[in-house]
Short mmCIF file of C-alpha atoms in Angstrom, two decimals:
data_model
loop_
_atom_site.label_atom_id
_atom_site.label_comp_id
_atom_site.label_asym_id
_atom_site.label_seq_id
_atom_site.Cartn_x
_atom_site.Cartn_y
_atom_site.Cartn_z
CA MET A 1 -148.86 58.74 -206.81
CA TRP A 2 -151.95 56.55 -206.18
CA PRO A 3 -150.04 53.47 -205.11
CA ARG A 4 -148.32 55.57 -202.48
CA VAL A 5 -151.60 57.01 -201.38
CA GLN A 6 -153.00 53.45 -201.03
CA ALA A 7 -149.85 52.42 -199.10
CA ALA A 8 -150.45 55.33 -196.64
CA LEU A 9 -154.01 54.21 -196.16
CA ASP A 10 -152.93 50.70 -195.50
CA THR A 11 -150.29 51.75 -193.06
CA CYS A 12 -152.95 53.74 -191.13
CA SER A 13 -155.80 51.30 -191.43
CA SER A 14 -155.25 49.94 -188.00
CA ARG A 15 -155.00 53.40 -186.41
CA ARG A 16 -157.74 54.92 -184.34
CA SER A 17 -157.61 58.36 -185.88
CA ILE A 18 -158.84 59.64 -189.21
CA TRP A 19 -156.47 62.55 -188.61
CA HIS A 20 -153.51 60.27 -188.77
CA ALA A 21 -154.51 59.05 -192.26
CA SER A 22 -155.23 62.58 -193.47
CA LEU A 23 -151.73 63.60 -192.18
CA HIS A 24 -150.05 60.91 -194.44
CA LEU A 25 -152.19 61.95 -197.49
CA ARG A 26 -151.50 65.67 -196.95
CA TYR A 27 -147.82 65.08 -196.81
CA LEU A 28 -147.84 62.86 -199.99
CA TYR A 29 -149.92 65.26 -201.91
CA GLU A 30 -148.01 68.45 -201.01
CA SER A 31 -144.69 66.69 -201.56
CA TRP A 32 -145.93 65.43 -204.98
CA SER A 33 -147.39 68.76 -205.99
CA GLY A 34 -144.50 70.89 -204.80
CA ARG A 35 -146.57 72.69 -202.31
CA LEU A 36 -144.99 71.19 -199.14
CA THR A 37 -144.02 73.92 -196.70
CA PRO A 38 -142.59 73.74 -193.17
CA LYS A 39 -146.04 74.77 -191.79
CA SER A 40 -147.82 72.03 -193.77
CA LEU A 41 -148.00 69.53 -190.93
CA LEU A 42 -148.45 71.89 -188.10
CA VAL A 43 -152.24 71.36 -187.76
CA GLN A 44 -154.30 71.96 -184.68
CA LEU A 45 -155.11 68.74 -182.88
CA PRO A 46 -158.45 67.96 -181.27
CA SER A 47 -158.55 68.62 -177.61
CA LYS A 48 -158.76 64.86 -176.74
CA TRP A 49 -155.22 64.46 -178.12
CA ASP A 50 -153.98 67.32 -176.01
CA SER A 51 -155.32 65.77 -172.84
CA THR A 52 -153.54 62.44 -173.35
CA PRO A 53 -150.00 62.64 -171.94
CA GLU A 54 -148.55 59.83 -174.04
CA ARG A 55 -149.82 61.64 -177.28
CA GLN A 56 -147.77 64.77 -176.38
CA MET A 57 -144.50 62.89 -176.30
CA SER A 58 -142.44 62.77 -179.37
CA PRO A 59 -140.74 59.47 -180.29
CA ILE A 60 -137.04 58.98 -179.79
CA GLN A 61 -135.43 59.65 -183.16
CA VAL A 62 -131.97 57.94 -183.86
CA TYR A 63 -130.00 58.56 -187.02
CA VAL A 64 -126.87 56.47 -187.70
CA ILE A 65 -124.65 58.28 -190.13
CA GLY A 66 -121.11 58.35 -191.54
CA PRO A 67 -119.00 57.34 -194.55
CA SER A 68 -119.65 54.16 -196.45
CA SER A 69 -118.41 50.86 -195.02
CA THR A 70 -118.42 51.94 -191.40
CA GLY A 71 -120.92 49.50 -190.23
CA LYS A 72 -124.07 51.66 -190.12
CA THR A 73 -126.50 49.01 -191.51
CA THR A 74 -124.96 46.27 -189.30
CA LEU A 75 -125.38 48.33 -186.22
CA CYS A 76 -128.96 49.36 -187.08
CA ASN A 77 -130.02 45.87 -187.81
CA ALA A 78 -128.56 44.74 -184.60
CA VAL A 79 -130.27 47.51 -182.47
CA ALA A 80 -133.60 47.01 -184.35
CA LYS A 81 -133.51 43.27 -183.41
CA SER A 82 -132.38 43.96 -179.88
CA VAL A 83 -135.18 46.28 -179.09
CA GLY A 84 -137.83 44.49 -181.19
CA LEU A 85 -138.45 47.55 -183.42
CA PRO A 86 -141.58 47.49 -185.68
CA THR A 87 -140.77 47.59 -189.27
CA ARG A 88 -142.56 50.84 -189.94
CA CYS A 89 -140.27 52.58 -187.35
CA TYR A 90 -137.03 51.34 -188.88
CA ILE A 91 -135.88 53.21 -191.94
CA THR A 92 -133.26 51.26 -194.00
CA GLU A 93 -130.98 53.09 -196.45
CA VAL A 94 -132.93 54.44 -199.29
CA ALA A 95 -129.97 55.55 -201.49
CA ARG A 96 -129.61 52.31 -203.25
CA GLN A 97 -133.35 51.93 -203.70
CA VAL A 98 -133.47 55.38 -205.37
CA MET A 99 -130.49 54.58 -207.60
CA ARG A 100 -132.00 51.27 -208.75
CA SER A 101 -135.47 52.82 -209.41
CA LYS A 102 -134.23 55.86 -211.24
CA GLY A 103 -131.28 54.26 -213.04
CA TYR A 104 -128.56 56.29 -211.26
CA THR A 105 -124.99 55.04 -210.96
CA ARG A 106 -121.85 55.84 -209.08
CA ALA A 107 -121.03 58.44 -211.84
CA ASP A 108 -124.13 60.31 -210.80
CA VAL A 109 -123.30 60.80 -207.16
CA GLY A 110 -122.04 64.33 -207.75
CA THR A 111 -125.25 65.48 -209.40
CA VAL A 112 -127.73 67.54 -207.51
CA GLU A 113 -130.57 65.64 -209.19
CA MET A 114 -129.52 62.38 -207.61
CA GLN A 115 -128.87 63.78 -204.14
CA ARG A 116 -132.25 65.70 -204.25
CA ALA A 117 -134.04 62.46 -205.21
CA ILE A 118 -132.31 60.58 -202.29
CA MET A 119 -133.15 63.32 -199.85
CA LEU A 120 -136.78 63.51 -200.76
CA ALA A 121 -137.22 59.81 -200.60
CA GLN A 122 -135.42 59.67 -197.17
CA LEU A 123 -137.43 62.60 -195.80
CA GLU A 124 -140.73 60.95 -196.92
CA LYS A 125 -139.84 57.75 -195.06
CA GLU A 126 -138.88 59.74 -192.00
CA ALA A 127 -142.19 61.71 -192.00
CA ASN A 128 -144.20 58.60 -192.29
CA ALA A 129 -142.35 56.87 -189.49
CA PHE A 130 -142.59 59.82 -187.32
CA ALA A 131 -146.40 60.05 -187.90
CA CYS A 132 -146.85 56.41 -187.10
CA ALA A 133 -144.71 56.62 -183.96
CA ARG A 134 -146.09 59.91 -182.84
CA TRP A 135 -149.78 59.29 -183.31
CA GLY A 136 -149.88 55.54 -183.29
CA ASN A 137 -149.96 52.94 -180.55
CA SER A 138 -147.49 53.02 -177.69
CA GLU A 139 -145.27 50.44 -179.26
CA GLY A 140 -143.92 52.91 -181.71
CA GLU A 141 -141.78 54.99 -179.31
CA LEU A 142 -138.54 54.68 -181.27
CA ILE A 143 -137.52 55.68 -184.84
CA LEU A 144 -134.23 54.18 -186.03
CA SER A 145 -132.86 55.35 -189.36
CA ASP A 146 -129.81 54.08 -191.37
CA ARG A 147 -128.66 57.47 -192.63
CA SER A 148 -130.48 60.83 -192.73
CA GLY A 149 -131.41 63.83 -194.83
CA ILE A 150 -128.00 65.24 -193.96
CA ASP A 151 -126.22 62.55 -195.87
CA PRO A 152 -127.16 64.00 -199.47
CA ILE A 153 -125.80 67.36 -198.35
CA VAL A 154 -122.49 65.97 -197.33
CA TYR A 155 -122.08 64.04 -200.61
CA ALA A 156 -123.02 67.07 -202.71
CA ILE A 157 -120.37 69.20 -200.97
CA MET A 158 -117.79 66.47 -201.25
CA THR A 159 -118.25 66.01 -204.98
CA ALA A 160 -118.25 69.72 -205.82
CA LYS A 161 -115.34 70.96 -207.99
CA ASN A 162 -114.90 74.11 -205.94
CA GLU A 163 -116.09 76.03 -202.87
CA GLY A 164 -118.56 78.02 -204.92
CA GLU A 165 -120.12 75.01 -206.42
CA ALA A 166 -120.28 73.38 -203.03
CA ARG A 167 -122.20 76.28 -201.58
CA GLN A 168 -124.58 76.29 -204.50
CA LYS A 169 -125.30 72.60 -204.18
CA GLU A 170 -125.70 72.84 -200.43
CA ALA A 171 -128.15 75.74 -200.73
CA MET A 172 -130.24 73.86 -203.42
CA LEU A 173 -130.72 70.94 -200.97
CA VAL A 174 -131.10 72.88 -197.70
CA ASP A 175 -133.79 75.10 -199.22
CA ILE A 176 -135.93 72.11 -199.90
CA PRO A 177 -139.13 72.83 -197.69
CA ALA A 178 -139.24 69.13 -196.66
CA PHE A 179 -135.65 69.39 -195.27
CA GLN A 180 -136.43 72.57 -193.44
CA MET A 181 -139.27 70.75 -191.73
CA ALA A 182 -137.02 67.76 -190.92
CA LEU A 183 -134.39 70.01 -189.56
CA ARG A 184 -136.72 70.90 -186.69
CA ARG A 185 -136.96 67.26 -185.76
CA TYR A 186 -133.24 66.72 -186.09
CA LYS A 187 -132.50 69.31 -183.40
CA ASP A 188 -134.13 66.89 -180.86
CA ALA A 189 -132.85 63.68 -182.38
CA ILE A 190 -129.94 61.48 -181.53
CA PHE A 191 -127.23 61.35 -184.27
CA LEU A 192 -124.45 58.78 -184.14
CA LEU A 193 -121.55 59.51 -186.42
CA LEU A 194 -119.46 56.34 -187.17
CA ASN A 195 -115.79 56.77 -187.97
CA PRO A 196 -114.05 54.73 -190.74
CA VAL A 197 -112.51 51.45 -189.65
CA GLU A 198 -109.62 50.62 -192.14
CA GLU A 199 -110.10 46.89 -192.35
CA TRP A 200 -113.87 47.35 -193.00
CA LEU A 201 -113.35 49.50 -196.13
CA VAL A 202 -114.78 47.45 -198.99
CA ASP A 203 -116.21 48.36 -202.42
CA ASP A 204 -119.99 48.51 -201.97
CA GLY A 205 -120.48 49.30 -205.70
CA VAL A 206 -122.24 52.58 -204.85
CA ARG A 207 -119.73 55.11 -203.50
CA SER A 208 -116.02 55.66 -204.04
CA LEU A 209 -113.82 54.49 -201.12
CA ASP A 210 -111.48 57.47 -201.43
CA HIS A 211 -111.34 60.36 -198.98
CA HIS A 212 -113.03 58.76 -195.94
CA GLU A 213 -111.33 61.01 -193.61
CA HIS A 214 -112.41 64.05 -195.64
CA CYS A 215 -115.95 62.64 -195.59
CA ILE A 216 -116.11 62.35 -191.82
CA LYS A 217 -114.83 65.93 -191.62
CA VAL A 218 -117.56 67.25 -193.92
CA PHE A 219 -120.08 65.36 -191.81
CA ARG A 220 -118.95 67.19 -188.66
CA GLN A 221 -118.88 70.52 -190.43
CA VAL A 222 -122.55 70.09 -191.68
CA LEU A 223 -123.86 68.87 -188.34
CA ASP A 224 -122.17 71.74 -186.47
CA LYS A 225 -123.34 74.31 -189.04
CA TYR A 226 -127.06 73.31 -188.50
CA GLY A 227 -126.80 73.01 -184.82
CA ILE A 228 -127.38 69.25 -184.70
CA LYS A 229 -125.73 67.52 -181.71
CA TYR A 230 -124.20 64.17 -182.30
CA GLN A 231 -121.94 61.46 -180.76
CA GLU A 232 -119.15 59.64 -182.39
CA ILE A 233 -117.98 56.01 -182.36
CA GLY A 234 -114.33 55.72 -183.14
CA ALA A 235 -112.43 53.17 -185.09
CA GLU A 236 -111.31 51.53 -181.88
CA THR A 237 -114.83 50.49 -181.02
CA LYS A 238 -115.28 47.50 -183.39
CA LYS A 239 -117.31 44.91 -181.30
CA ILE A 240 -120.98 45.01 -182.40
CA GLU A 241 -121.97 44.31 -178.83
CA ASP A 242 -120.18 47.40 -177.72
CA ARG A 243 -121.61 49.50 -180.43
CA VAL A 244 -125.15 48.25 -179.75
CA ARG A 245 -124.82 48.86 -175.96
CA LEU A 246 -123.49 52.38 -176.54
CA LEU A 247 -126.38 53.35 -178.77
CA GLU A 248 -128.91 51.65 -176.38
CA GLU A 249 -127.38 53.54 -173.55
CA ARG A 250 -127.70 56.79 -175.43
CA MET A 251 -131.30 56.13 -176.06
CA GLY A 252 -131.81 55.40 -172.34
CA LEU A 253 -132.74 51.81 -172.96
CA VAL A 254 -130.13 50.13 -170.72
CA HIS A 255 -127.81 51.15 -167.96
CA ARG A 256 -125.43 48.22 -167.80
CA PRO A 257 -121.63 48.36 -168.36
CA LEU A 258 -120.23 47.73 -171.75
CA VAL A 259 -119.33 44.20 -172.92
CA SER A 260 -115.62 45.13 -173.08
CA GLN A 261 -113.58 48.04 -171.76
CA MET A 262 -113.27 50.54 -174.57
CA ARG A 263 -110.33 53.01 -174.91
CA GLU A 264 -112.44 55.69 -176.46
CA THR A 265 -115.62 57.06 -175.12
CA PRO A 266 -117.90 58.96 -177.43
CA VAL A 267 -118.61 62.54 -176.54
CA ILE A 268 -121.20 65.05 -177.48
CA ARG A 269 -119.86 67.55 -179.92
CA PRO A 270 -121.60 70.91 -179.47
CA ARG A 271 -122.26 73.02 -182.56
CA SER A 272 -119.65 75.65 -183.51
CA ARG A 273 -120.65 79.06 -182.34
CA THR A 274 -121.09 81.71 -184.91
CA PRO A 275 -119.09 85.10 -184.66
CA ALA A 276 -122.29 86.82 -183.47
CA GLU A 277 -122.72 84.28 -180.67
CA LYS A 278 -119.07 84.84 -179.46
#
């Protein structure tokens, strides 16, 4: 616990607000003690923050998600380099880090314990990056994440033995207070769902290569269920230049034509309406 507290203080040492440091410490303490609630970080800001326009603007949040071996990390690295993204605002995949640190293997992917550990680690990194970008200097206007808190839910559902177990696993993860808080941010974020490219499917030593089409289907179902809008990049869009340009255009960073003419144009998928809404 204390090394993480020190890391939070080091991260905030160059900031101009004591409030910023206290935000990190409050999140770490309540996450560690199990007292984290969706209202934990909804604190009243001093009036000087309210009167500063740039402080009222939330950073652009971008989450690149999808099955394994779809080029997520490659795309994220290219975009981060293209826009000169600060390290503190770029969240690299935490799944492998959690697996190494806690001794999980591929055989544990179907356990709620592993997916919960991955989710909590991912959400902590997201909260720290959001705080740095939201209340830090103007350079932190973008948060880019390789995967999201949605991913553990998808893999928990996919590895369930039956529908009843899938619902139970999903509920256990969705009910985590930190996820409920992140879900509010996700409603205003940019989600990019990458589809499988057959020739890219290689064994990464972490997840099974089977059922990629089923995986992408579950991603869509979960995103729609929780009202998260997203775009897709299809298997026909393989050039990294085109992928980077698509994502930068979605973020409003460029307005130039694509490097090559693509046959498939990503579209926003609206969430499915519930029977009550129909």
